[in-house]
Amino acid sequence: ISHLLAADLAQTQKQWIKAIGHYNEVIGAGKWVLEHRSSTSNTDPHSEEYYVPEQHVPDYIETTGLNLLMKAHYNSYLIYSKLNNPAKALYHLEQYNNFKNQQDSLEKKKDVLEIATRYETRRKEEDIIRLSREKQMADSSLTKTRNTLFVLVALMLLLVVSAILLARQYRMKNIHETSLLKQKLFRAQMNPHFIFNALSNIQGFIMEKDNIRAATYLSRFAK
């Protein structure tokens, strides 16, 4: 792929000799793919992991090789035509037509296989549908019984969950009310204690004849 991209780029930039070099590499890679019916060499086994399962079938790999060869030969034909080299241009055009015929033949085989596979698949699907209908008729009574039991179990679970939620809500309400009562009781106990402490402090200032602090404390207590 890198050689193909480099060749296309060189061809766009009219670097004909450089493009021919890359296309020759592409032709070599395409022949290797056709010969070995594989998308990668044995020296790089992990490369196969980058292909989806559909790309490992022979037809797909063979088509990939043919596409590489067709593109490389056709573009080489165009370049040699521009370079006024009719012999090499004719050679690459013949090679292109040869691989194009192979691809057309492969496509026809794939079409025939696809039609046969489609017919066989349809027949199997019809058999599956027929057997499924027979099974549905035989199991209709059992299905109704199961559905009834399922509804009853679901209702029982719903009642149990509802009872649990109501009990939890009632418990939370009682806890909240208890908490409010404790707060009220604490406040009721706190107010007399606070008043007693404040008056005692004021009394202490008066007995110590600290009139300024007694007046200040009394004013703050009044607020």
C-alpha atoms as an extended CHARMM CRD file, in Angstrom:
* protein
*
       223  EXT
         1         1  ILE       CA              0.0000000000        0.0000000000        0.0000000000  PROA      1               0.0000000000
         2         2  SER       CA              2.8590000000        2.3910000000        0.7860000000  PROA      2               0.0000000000
         3         3  HSD       CA              4.4140000000        1.7760000000       -2.6510000000  PROA      3               0.0000000000
         4         4  LEU       CA              1.0190000000        2.3010000000       -4.2920000000  PROA      4               0.0000000000
         5         5  LEU       CA              0.5120000000        5.6160000000       -2.5260000000  PROA      5               0.0000000000
         6         6  ALA       CA              4.0640000000        6.7000000000       -3.3320000000  PROA      6               0.0000000000
         7         7  ALA       CA              3.5710000000        5.7460000000       -6.9880000000  PROA      7               0.0000000000
         8         8  ASP       CA              0.3230000000        7.7090000000       -7.2280000000  PROA      8               0.0000000000
         9         9  LEU       CA              2.0080000000       10.7180000000       -5.6520000000  PROA      9               0.0000000000
        10        10  ALA       CA              5.0080000000       10.5140000000       -7.9930000000  PROA      10              0.0000000000
        11        11  GLN       CA              2.6870000000       10.1580000000      -10.9830000000  PROA      11              0.0000000000
        12        12  THR       CA              0.7370000000       13.2270000000       -9.8760000000  PROA      12              0.0000000000
        13        13  GLN       CA              4.0150000000       15.1360000000       -9.6650000000  PROA      13              0.0000000000
        14        14  LYS       CA              5.0380000000       13.7970000000      -13.1210000000  PROA      14              0.0000000000
        15        15  GLN       CA              8.0560000000       11.9760000000      -11.6760000000  PROA      15              0.0000000000
        16        16  TRP       CA              7.6250000000        9.1300000000      -14.1680000000  PROA      16              0.0000000000
        17        17  ILE       CA             10.7450000000        7.0560000000      -13.4370000000  PROA      17              0.0000000000
        18        18  LYS       CA             10.1330000000        7.1710000000       -9.6780000000  PROA      18              0.0000000000
        19        19  ALA       CA              6.4970000000        6.2080000000      -10.2040000000  PROA      19              0.0000000000
        20        20  ILE       CA              7.5210000000        3.2430000000      -12.4360000000  PROA      20              0.0000000000
        21        21  GLY       CA              9.8570000000        2.0100000000       -9.6750000000  PROA      21              0.0000000000
        22        22  HSD       CA              7.0700000000        2.0140000000       -7.0990000000  PROA      22              0.0000000000
        23        23  TYR       CA              4.5950000000        0.3790000000       -9.5160000000  PROA      23              0.0000000000
        24        24  ASN       CA              7.1220000000       -2.4250000000      -10.1250000000  PROA      24              0.0000000000
        25        25  GLU       CA              7.1340000000       -3.0150000000       -6.3550000000  PROA      25              0.0000000000
        26        26  VAL       CA              3.3280000000       -3.1070000000       -6.4000000000  PROA      26              0.0000000000
        27        27  ILE       CA              3.4050000000       -5.6340000000       -9.2690000000  PROA      27              0.0000000000
        28        28  GLY       CA              5.7610000000       -7.8360000000       -7.2550000000  PROA      28              0.0000000000
        29        29  ALA       CA              3.4890000000       -7.6470000000       -4.2090000000  PROA      29              0.0000000000
        30        30  GLY       CA              0.4140000000       -8.4440000000       -6.3110000000  PROA      30              0.0000000000
        31        31  LYS       CA              2.0670000000      -11.5160000000       -7.8260000000  PROA      31              0.0000000000
        32        32  TRP       CA              3.1210000000      -12.6960000000       -4.3700000000  PROA      32              0.0000000000
        33        33  VAL       CA             -0.4830000000      -12.3830000000       -3.1030000000  PROA      33              0.0000000000
        34        34  LEU       CA             -1.8090000000      -14.3640000000       -6.0930000000  PROA      34              0.0000000000
        35        35  GLU       CA              0.8440000000      -17.0510000000       -5.7690000000  PROA      35              0.0000000000
        36        36  HSD       CA              0.5390000000      -17.6010000000       -2.0150000000  PROA      36              0.0000000000
        37        37  ARG       CA             -3.1940000000      -16.8040000000       -1.6380000000  PROA      37              0.0000000000
        38        38  SER       CA             -2.3020000000      -14.8650000000        1.4910000000  PROA      38              0.0000000000
        39        39  SER       CA             -2.4030000000      -11.2340000000        2.5340000000  PROA      39              0.0000000000
        40        40  THR       CA              0.8780000000      -11.3730000000        4.4810000000  PROA      40              0.0000000000
        41        41  SER       CA              4.1330000000      -13.2900000000        4.5800000000  PROA      41              0.0000000000
        42        42  ASN       CA              4.9280000000      -16.0160000000        7.1140000000  PROA      42              0.0000000000
        43        43  THR       CA              7.6230000000      -13.7830000000        8.5820000000  PROA      43              0.0000000000
        44        44  ASP       CA              4.9940000000      -11.4180000000        9.8890000000  PROA      44              0.0000000000
        45        45  PRO       CA              2.2390000000      -13.6150000000       11.4020000000  PROA      45              0.0000000000
        46        46  HSD       CA              0.7530000000      -10.8400000000       13.5000000000  PROA      46              0.0000000000
        47        47  SER       CA             -0.2420000000       -8.8570000000       10.4100000000  PROA      47              0.0000000000
        48        48  GLU       CA             -3.1680000000      -11.2490000000        9.8390000000  PROA      48              0.0000000000
        49        49  GLU       CA             -4.7480000000       -9.9040000000       13.0340000000  PROA      49              0.0000000000
        50        50  TYR       CA             -5.4960000000       -6.5930000000       11.2690000000  PROA      50              0.0000000000
        51        51  TYR       CA             -7.8710000000       -8.2540000000        8.7670000000  PROA      51              0.0000000000
        52        52  VAL       CA            -11.5250000000       -9.0170000000        9.4160000000  PROA      52              0.0000000000
        53        53  PRO       CA            -12.6090000000      -12.6770000000        8.8940000000  PROA      53              0.0000000000
        54        54  GLU       CA            -14.1770000000      -11.8840000000        5.4860000000  PROA      54              0.0000000000
        55        55  GLN       CA            -10.7640000000      -10.7400000000        4.2460000000  PROA      55              0.0000000000
        56        56  HSD       CA             -9.1250000000      -14.1190000000        4.8600000000  PROA      56              0.0000000000
        57        57  VAL       CA            -11.1960000000      -16.0200000000        2.2520000000  PROA      57              0.0000000000
        58        58  PRO       CA             -9.2820000000      -16.9630000000       -0.9300000000  PROA      58              0.0000000000
        59        59  ASP       CA            -11.5830000000      -14.9970000000       -3.2750000000  PROA      59              0.0000000000
        60        60  TYR       CA            -11.0520000000      -11.7830000000       -1.3550000000  PROA      60              0.0000000000
        61        61  ILE       CA             -7.2740000000      -12.2260000000       -1.2330000000  PROA      61              0.0000000000
        62        62  GLU       CA             -7.1280000000      -13.1610000000       -4.9220000000  PROA      62              0.0000000000
        63        63  THR       CA             -9.2160000000      -10.1260000000       -5.8330000000  PROA      63              0.0000000000
        64        64  THR       CA             -6.8650000000       -7.9500000000       -3.7920000000  PROA      64              0.0000000000
        65        65  GLY       CA             -3.8620000000       -9.2640000000       -5.7070000000  PROA      65              0.0000000000
        66        66  LEU       CA             -5.5970000000       -8.7790000000       -9.0620000000  PROA      66              0.0000000000
        67        67  ASN       CA             -6.5760000000       -5.2130000000       -8.1820000000  PROA      67              0.0000000000
        68        68  LEU       CA             -2.9710000000       -4.3920000000       -7.2860000000  PROA      68              0.0000000000
        69        69  LEU       CA             -1.6890000000       -5.8400000000      -10.5560000000  PROA      69              0.0000000000
        70        70  MET       CA             -4.3610000000       -4.1680000000      -12.6840000000  PROA      70              0.0000000000
        71        71  LYS       CA             -3.7800000000       -0.7390000000      -11.1710000000  PROA      71              0.0000000000
        72        72  ALA       CA              0.0250000000       -1.0050000000      -11.3960000000  PROA      72              0.0000000000
        73        73  HSD       CA              0.0440000000       -2.2760000000      -15.0130000000  PROA      73              0.0000000000
        74        74  TYR       CA             -2.5500000000        0.2190000000      -16.2220000000  PROA      74              0.0000000000
        75        75  ASN       CA             -0.7430000000        3.1920000000      -14.6940000000  PROA      75              0.0000000000
        76        76  SER       CA              2.5730000000        1.8770000000      -16.0300000000  PROA      76              0.0000000000
        77        77  TYR       CA              0.9470000000        1.6970000000      -19.4810000000  PROA      77              0.0000000000
        78        78  LEU       CA             -0.1010000000        5.3540000000      -19.1560000000  PROA      78              0.0000000000
        79        79  ILE       CA              3.3770000000        6.4290000000      -18.0460000000  PROA      79              0.0000000000
        80        80  TYR       CA              5.2040000000        4.5780000000      -20.8570000000  PROA      80              0.0000000000
        81        81  SER       CA              2.7300000000        6.0610000000      -23.3450000000  PROA      81              0.0000000000
        82        82  LYS       CA              3.7410000000        9.5270000000      -22.1060000000  PROA      82              0.0000000000
        83        83  LEU       CA              7.4240000000        8.5170000000      -22.3390000000  PROA      83              0.0000000000
        84        84  ASN       CA              6.9300000000        7.4180000000      -25.9910000000  PROA      84              0.0000000000
        85        85  ASN       CA              7.9120000000        3.8120000000      -25.2440000000  PROA      85              0.0000000000
        86        86  PRO       CA              5.2480000000        1.8460000000      -27.1620000000  PROA      86              0.0000000000
        87        87  ALA       CA              6.7940000000       -1.5820000000      -26.5500000000  PROA      87              0.0000000000
        88        88  LYS       CA              6.6220000000       -1.3610000000      -22.7680000000  PROA      88              0.0000000000
        89        89  ALA       CA              3.3060000000        0.4660000000      -22.9240000000  PROA      89              0.0000000000
        90        90  LEU       CA              1.8380000000       -2.3930000000      -24.9920000000  PROA      90              0.0000000000
        91        91  TYR       CA              3.3020000000       -4.9900000000      -22.5900000000  PROA      91              0.0000000000
        92        92  HSD       CA              1.6720000000       -3.3860000000      -19.5520000000  PROA      92              0.0000000000
        93        93  LEU       CA             -1.6230000000       -2.9390000000      -21.4050000000  PROA      93              0.0000000000
        94        94  GLU       CA             -1.6430000000       -6.6460000000      -22.3130000000  PROA      94              0.0000000000
        95        95  GLN       CA             -0.8670000000       -7.5600000000      -18.7100000000  PROA      95              0.0000000000
        96        96  TYR       CA             -3.6730000000       -5.2980000000      -17.5420000000  PROA      96              0.0000000000
        97        97  ASN       CA             -6.1540000000       -6.9610000000      -19.9200000000  PROA      97              0.0000000000
        98        98  ASN       CA             -4.9440000000      -10.4130000000      -18.8240000000  PROA      98              0.0000000000
        99        99  PHE       CA             -5.5280000000       -9.7100000000      -15.1260000000  PROA      99              0.0000000000
       100       100  LYS       CA             -8.7920000000       -7.9240000000      -15.9480000000  PROA      100             0.0000000000
       101       101  ASN       CA            -10.0440000000      -11.1170000000      -17.6370000000  PROA      101             0.0000000000
       102       102  GLN       CA             -8.9990000000      -13.1460000000      -14.5990000000  PROA      102             0.0000000000
       103       103  GLN       CA            -10.9160000000      -10.7720000000      -12.3560000000  PROA      103             0.0000000000
       104       104  ASP       CA            -14.0220000000      -10.9740000000      -14.5830000000  PROA      104             0.0000000000
       105       105  SER       CA            -13.8330000000      -14.7800000000      -14.5010000000  PROA      105             0.0000000000
       106       106  LEU       CA            -13.4940000000      -14.7080000000      -10.7170000000  PROA      106             0.0000000000
       107       107  GLU       CA            -16.4800000000      -12.3830000000      -10.4250000000  PROA      107             0.0000000000
       108       108  LYS       CA            -18.5950000000      -14.7360000000      -12.5540000000  PROA      108             0.0000000000
       109       109  LYS       CA            -17.6410000000      -17.6880000000      -10.3450000000  PROA      109             0.0000000000
       110       110  LYS       CA            -18.5270000000      -15.6500000000       -7.2760000000  PROA      110             0.0000000000
       111       111  ASP       CA            -21.9090000000      -14.7510000000       -8.7990000000  PROA      111             0.0000000000
       112       112  VAL       CA            -22.7050000000      -18.4010000000       -9.5450000000  PROA      112             0.0000000000
       113       113  LEU       CA            -21.6460000000      -19.4330000000       -6.0460000000  PROA      113             0.0000000000
       114       114  GLU       CA            -23.6770000000      -16.6030000000       -4.5340000000  PROA      114             0.0000000000
       115       115  ILE       CA            -26.8110000000      -17.6660000000       -6.4160000000  PROA      115             0.0000000000
       116       116  ALA       CA            -26.3640000000      -21.2920000000       -5.3370000000  PROA      116             0.0000000000
       117       117  THR       CA            -25.7120000000      -20.2440000000       -1.7550000000  PROA      117             0.0000000000
       118       118  ARG       CA            -28.7290000000      -17.9460000000       -1.7770000000  PROA      118             0.0000000000
       119       119  TYR       CA            -30.9820000000      -20.7610000000       -3.0410000000  PROA      119             0.0000000000
       120       120  GLU       CA            -29.6770000000      -23.1980000000       -0.4270000000  PROA      120             0.0000000000
       121       121  THR       CA            -30.0370000000      -20.5830000000        2.2970000000  PROA      121             0.0000000000
       122       122  ARG       CA            -33.6210000000      -19.8330000000        1.2850000000  PROA      122             0.0000000000
       123       123  ARG       CA            -34.5040000000      -23.5320000000        1.3180000000  PROA      123             0.0000000000
       124       124  LYS       CA            -33.0140000000      -23.9280000000        4.7890000000  PROA      124             0.0000000000
       125       125  GLU       CA            -34.8400000000      -20.8420000000        6.0110000000  PROA      125             0.0000000000
       126       126  GLU       CA            -38.1520000000      -22.2630000000        4.7650000000  PROA      126             0.0000000000
       127       127  ASP       CA            -37.4540000000      -25.5330000000        6.5890000000  PROA      127             0.0000000000
       128       128  ILE       CA            -36.5960000000      -23.6160000000        9.7540000000  PROA      128             0.0000000000
       129       129  ILE       CA            -39.8120000000      -21.5560000000        9.5090000000  PROA      129             0.0000000000
       130       130  ARG       CA            -41.9130000000      -24.7110000000        9.0340000000  PROA      130             0.0000000000
       131       131  LEU       CA            -40.2990000000      -26.4730000000       11.9910000000  PROA      131             0.0000000000
       132       132  SER       CA            -40.6410000000      -23.3470000000       14.0900000000  PROA      132             0.0000000000
       133       133  ARG       CA            -44.3710000000      -23.1230000000       13.4030000000  PROA      133             0.0000000000
       134       134  GLU       CA            -44.8500000000      -26.7710000000       14.3300000000  PROA      134             0.0000000000
       135       135  LYS       CA            -42.9380000000      -26.2410000000       17.5420000000  PROA      135             0.0000000000
       136       136  GLN       CA            -44.9440000000      -23.1210000000       18.3810000000  PROA      136             0.0000000000
       137       137  MET       CA            -48.2190000000      -25.0140000000       17.9530000000  PROA      137             0.0000000000
       138       138  ALA       CA            -46.9630000000      -27.8650000000       20.1560000000  PROA      138             0.0000000000
       139       139  ASP       CA            -45.7370000000      -25.5090000000       22.8880000000  PROA      139             0.0000000000
       140       140  SER       CA            -48.6450000000      -23.0320000000       22.8890000000  PROA      140             0.0000000000
       141       141  SER       CA            -50.3120000000      -24.6150000000       25.9370000000  PROA      141             0.0000000000
       142       142  LEU       CA            -47.0680000000      -24.7290000000       27.8910000000  PROA      142             0.0000000000
       143       143  THR       CA            -46.3320000000      -21.1140000000       26.9500000000  PROA      143             0.0000000000
       144       144  LYS       CA            -49.7090000000      -19.9540000000       28.2590000000  PROA      144             0.0000000000
       145       145  THR       CA            -49.1250000000      -21.7590000000       31.5540000000  PROA      145             0.0000000000
       146       146  ARG       CA            -45.6700000000      -20.2430000000       31.9230000000  PROA      146             0.0000000000
       147       147  ASN       CA            -47.0100000000      -16.7720000000       31.1580000000  PROA      147             0.0000000000
       148       148  THR       CA            -49.7030000000      -17.1580000000       33.8110000000  PROA      148             0.0000000000
       149       149  LEU       CA            -47.1720000000      -18.2610000000       36.4040000000  PROA      149             0.0000000000
       150       150  PHE       CA            -44.8930000000      -15.4220000000       35.4230000000  PROA      150             0.0000000000
       151       151  VAL       CA            -47.6810000000      -12.8730000000       35.9240000000  PROA      151             0.0000000000
       152       152  LEU       CA            -48.5540000000      -14.3150000000       39.3310000000  PROA      152             0.0000000000
       153       153  VAL       CA            -44.9380000000      -14.2860000000       40.4600000000  PROA      153             0.0000000000
       154       154  ALA       CA            -44.5250000000      -10.7430000000       39.2010000000  PROA      154             0.0000000000
       155       155  LEU       CA            -47.6120000000       -9.6030000000       41.1330000000  PROA      155             0.0000000000
       156       156  MET       CA            -46.3470000000      -11.2800000000       44.2860000000  PROA      156             0.0000000000
       157       157  LEU       CA            -42.9620000000       -9.6280000000       43.9150000000  PROA      157             0.0000000000
       158       158  LEU       CA            -44.6650000000       -6.2900000000       43.3190000000  PROA      158             0.0000000000
       159       159  LEU       CA            -46.7230000000       -6.6860000000       46.4960000000  PROA      159             0.0000000000
       160       160  VAL       CA            -43.6620000000       -7.6580000000       48.5180000000  PROA      160             0.0000000000
       161       161  VAL       CA            -41.6400000000       -4.7360000000       47.2010000000  PROA      161             0.0000000000
       162       162  SER       CA            -44.5310000000       -2.3440000000       47.8400000000  PROA      162             0.0000000000
       163       163  ALA       CA            -44.8810000000       -3.6000000000       51.4160000000  PROA      163             0.0000000000
       164       164  ILE       CA            -41.1490000000       -3.2020000000       52.0100000000  PROA      164             0.0000000000
       165       165  LEU       CA            -41.1840000000        0.3410000000       50.6050000000  PROA      165             0.0000000000
       166       166  LEU       CA            -44.2110000000        1.3170000000       52.7130000000  PROA      166             0.0000000000
       167       167  ALA       CA            -42.6310000000       -0.1090000000       55.8530000000  PROA      167             0.0000000000
       168       168  ARG       CA            -39.3920000000        1.7010000000       55.1240000000  PROA      168             0.0000000000
       169       169  GLN       CA            -41.2400000000        4.9540000000       54.4720000000  PROA      169             0.0000000000
       170       170  TYR       CA            -43.1820000000        4.5830000000       57.7620000000  PROA      170             0.0000000000
       171       171  ARG       CA            -39.9300000000        3.8640000000       59.6430000000  PROA      171             0.0000000000
       172       172  MET       CA            -38.2020000000        6.8800000000       58.1050000000  PROA      172             0.0000000000
       173       173  LYS       CA            -41.1660000000        9.0600000000       59.0530000000  PROA      173             0.0000000000
       174       174  ASN       CA            -40.9820000000        7.8660000000       62.6750000000  PROA      174             0.0000000000
       175       175  ILE       CA            -37.2390000000        8.4930000000       62.7820000000  PROA      175             0.0000000000
       176       176  HSD       CA            -37.7670000000       12.0190000000       61.4330000000  PROA      176             0.0000000000
       177       177  GLU       CA            -40.4810000000       12.8050000000       63.9560000000  PROA      177             0.0000000000
       178       178  THR       CA            -38.3500000000       11.4350000000       66.8010000000  PROA      178             0.0000000000
       179       179  SER       CA            -35.4540000000       13.5910000000       65.6790000000  PROA      179             0.0000000000
       180       180  LEU       CA            -37.6640000000       16.7020000000       65.6650000000  PROA      180             0.0000000000
       181       181  LEU       CA            -38.8890000000       15.9540000000       69.1930000000  PROA      181             0.0000000000
       182       182  LYS       CA            -35.3060000000       15.5090000000       70.4220000000  PROA      182             0.0000000000
       183       183  GLN       CA            -34.3380000000       18.8490000000       68.9140000000  PROA      183             0.0000000000
       184       184  LYS       CA            -37.2910000000       20.5890000000       70.5500000000  PROA      184             0.0000000000
       185       185  LEU       CA            -36.4800000000       18.9880000000       73.8930000000  PROA      185             0.0000000000
       186       186  PHE       CA            -32.8260000000       20.0250000000       73.5990000000  PROA      186             0.0000000000
       187       187  ARG       CA            -33.8050000000       23.6010000000       72.8270000000  PROA      187             0.0000000000
       188       188  ALA       CA            -36.2620000000       23.6640000000       75.7320000000  PROA      188             0.0000000000
       189       189  GLN       CA            -33.5220000000       22.4840000000       78.0700000000  PROA      189             0.0000000000
       190       190  MET       CA            -30.9430000000       24.8320000000       76.6050000000  PROA      190             0.0000000000
       191       191  ASN       CA            -32.8610000000       28.1340000000       76.9320000000  PROA      191             0.0000000000
       192       192  PRO       CA            -33.2690000000       28.1490000000       80.7740000000  PROA      192             0.0000000000
       193       193  HSD       CA            -29.6640000000       27.0350000000       81.1840000000  PROA      193             0.0000000000
       194       194  PHE       CA            -28.4450000000       29.8630000000       78.9290000000  PROA      194             0.0000000000
       195       195  ILE       CA            -30.5390000000       32.4630000000       80.7650000000  PROA      195             0.0000000000
       196       196  PHE       CA            -29.2990000000       31.2480000000       84.1410000000  PROA      196             0.0000000000
       197       197  ASN       CA            -25.6320000000       31.4600000000       83.0560000000  PROA      197             0.0000000000
       198       198  ALA       CA            -26.0770000000       34.9230000000       81.5610000000  PROA      198             0.0000000000
       199       199  LEU       CA            -27.7880000000       36.3490000000       84.6860000000  PROA      199             0.0000000000
       200       200  SER       CA            -25.2000000000       34.7520000000       86.9270000000  PROA      200             0.0000000000
       201       201  ASN       CA            -22.3980000000       36.4610000000       84.9940000000  PROA      201             0.0000000000
       202       202  ILE       CA            -24.1840000000       39.8260000000       85.1910000000  PROA      202             0.0000000000
       203       203  GLN       CA            -24.6960000000       39.3030000000       88.9280000000  PROA      203             0.0000000000
       204       204  GLY       CA            -21.0020000000       38.5520000000       89.2910000000  PROA      204             0.0000000000
       205       205  PHE       CA            -20.0180000000       41.7960000000       87.5530000000  PROA      205             0.0000000000
       206       206  ILE       CA            -22.4240000000       43.7700000000       89.7860000000  PROA      206             0.0000000000
       207       207  MET       CA            -21.0310000000       42.1930000000       92.9340000000  PROA      207             0.0000000000
       208       208  GLU       CA            -17.5210000000       42.9990000000       91.7320000000  PROA      208             0.0000000000
       209       209  LYS       CA            -18.7780000000       46.5700000000       91.0800000000  PROA      209             0.0000000000
       210       210  ASP       CA            -17.6810000000       46.2890000000       87.4590000000  PROA      210             0.0000000000
       211       211  ASN       CA            -20.5080000000       48.4770000000       86.2330000000  PROA      211             0.0000000000
       212       212  ILE       CA            -19.1780000000       48.9510000000       82.6930000000  PROA      212             0.0000000000
       213       213  ARG       CA            -18.8460000000       45.2260000000       81.9950000000  PROA      213             0.0000000000
       214       214  ALA       CA            -22.1450000000       44.5390000000       83.7360000000  PROA      214             0.0000000000
       215       215  ALA       CA            -23.9190000000       47.1430000000       81.5620000000  PROA      215             0.0000000000
       216       216  THR       CA            -22.2740000000       45.8560000000       78.3860000000  PROA      216             0.0000000000
       217       217  TYR       CA            -23.1140000000       42.2170000000       79.1950000000  PROA      217             0.0000000000
       218       218  LEU       CA            -26.6810000000       43.1990000000       80.1380000000  PROA      218             0.0000000000
       219       219  SER       CA            -27.1210000000       45.1320000000       76.8490000000  PROA      219             0.0000000000
       220       220  ARG       CA            -25.8500000000       42.1480000000       74.7970000000  PROA      220             0.0000000000
       221       221  PHE       CA            -28.0720000000       39.7810000000       76.7630000000  PROA      221             0.0000000000
       222       222  ALA       CA            -31.0950000000       42.0330000000       76.0510000000  PROA      222             0.0000000000
       223       223  LYS       CA            -30.3610000000       41.9120000000       72.3250000000  PROA      223             0.0000000000
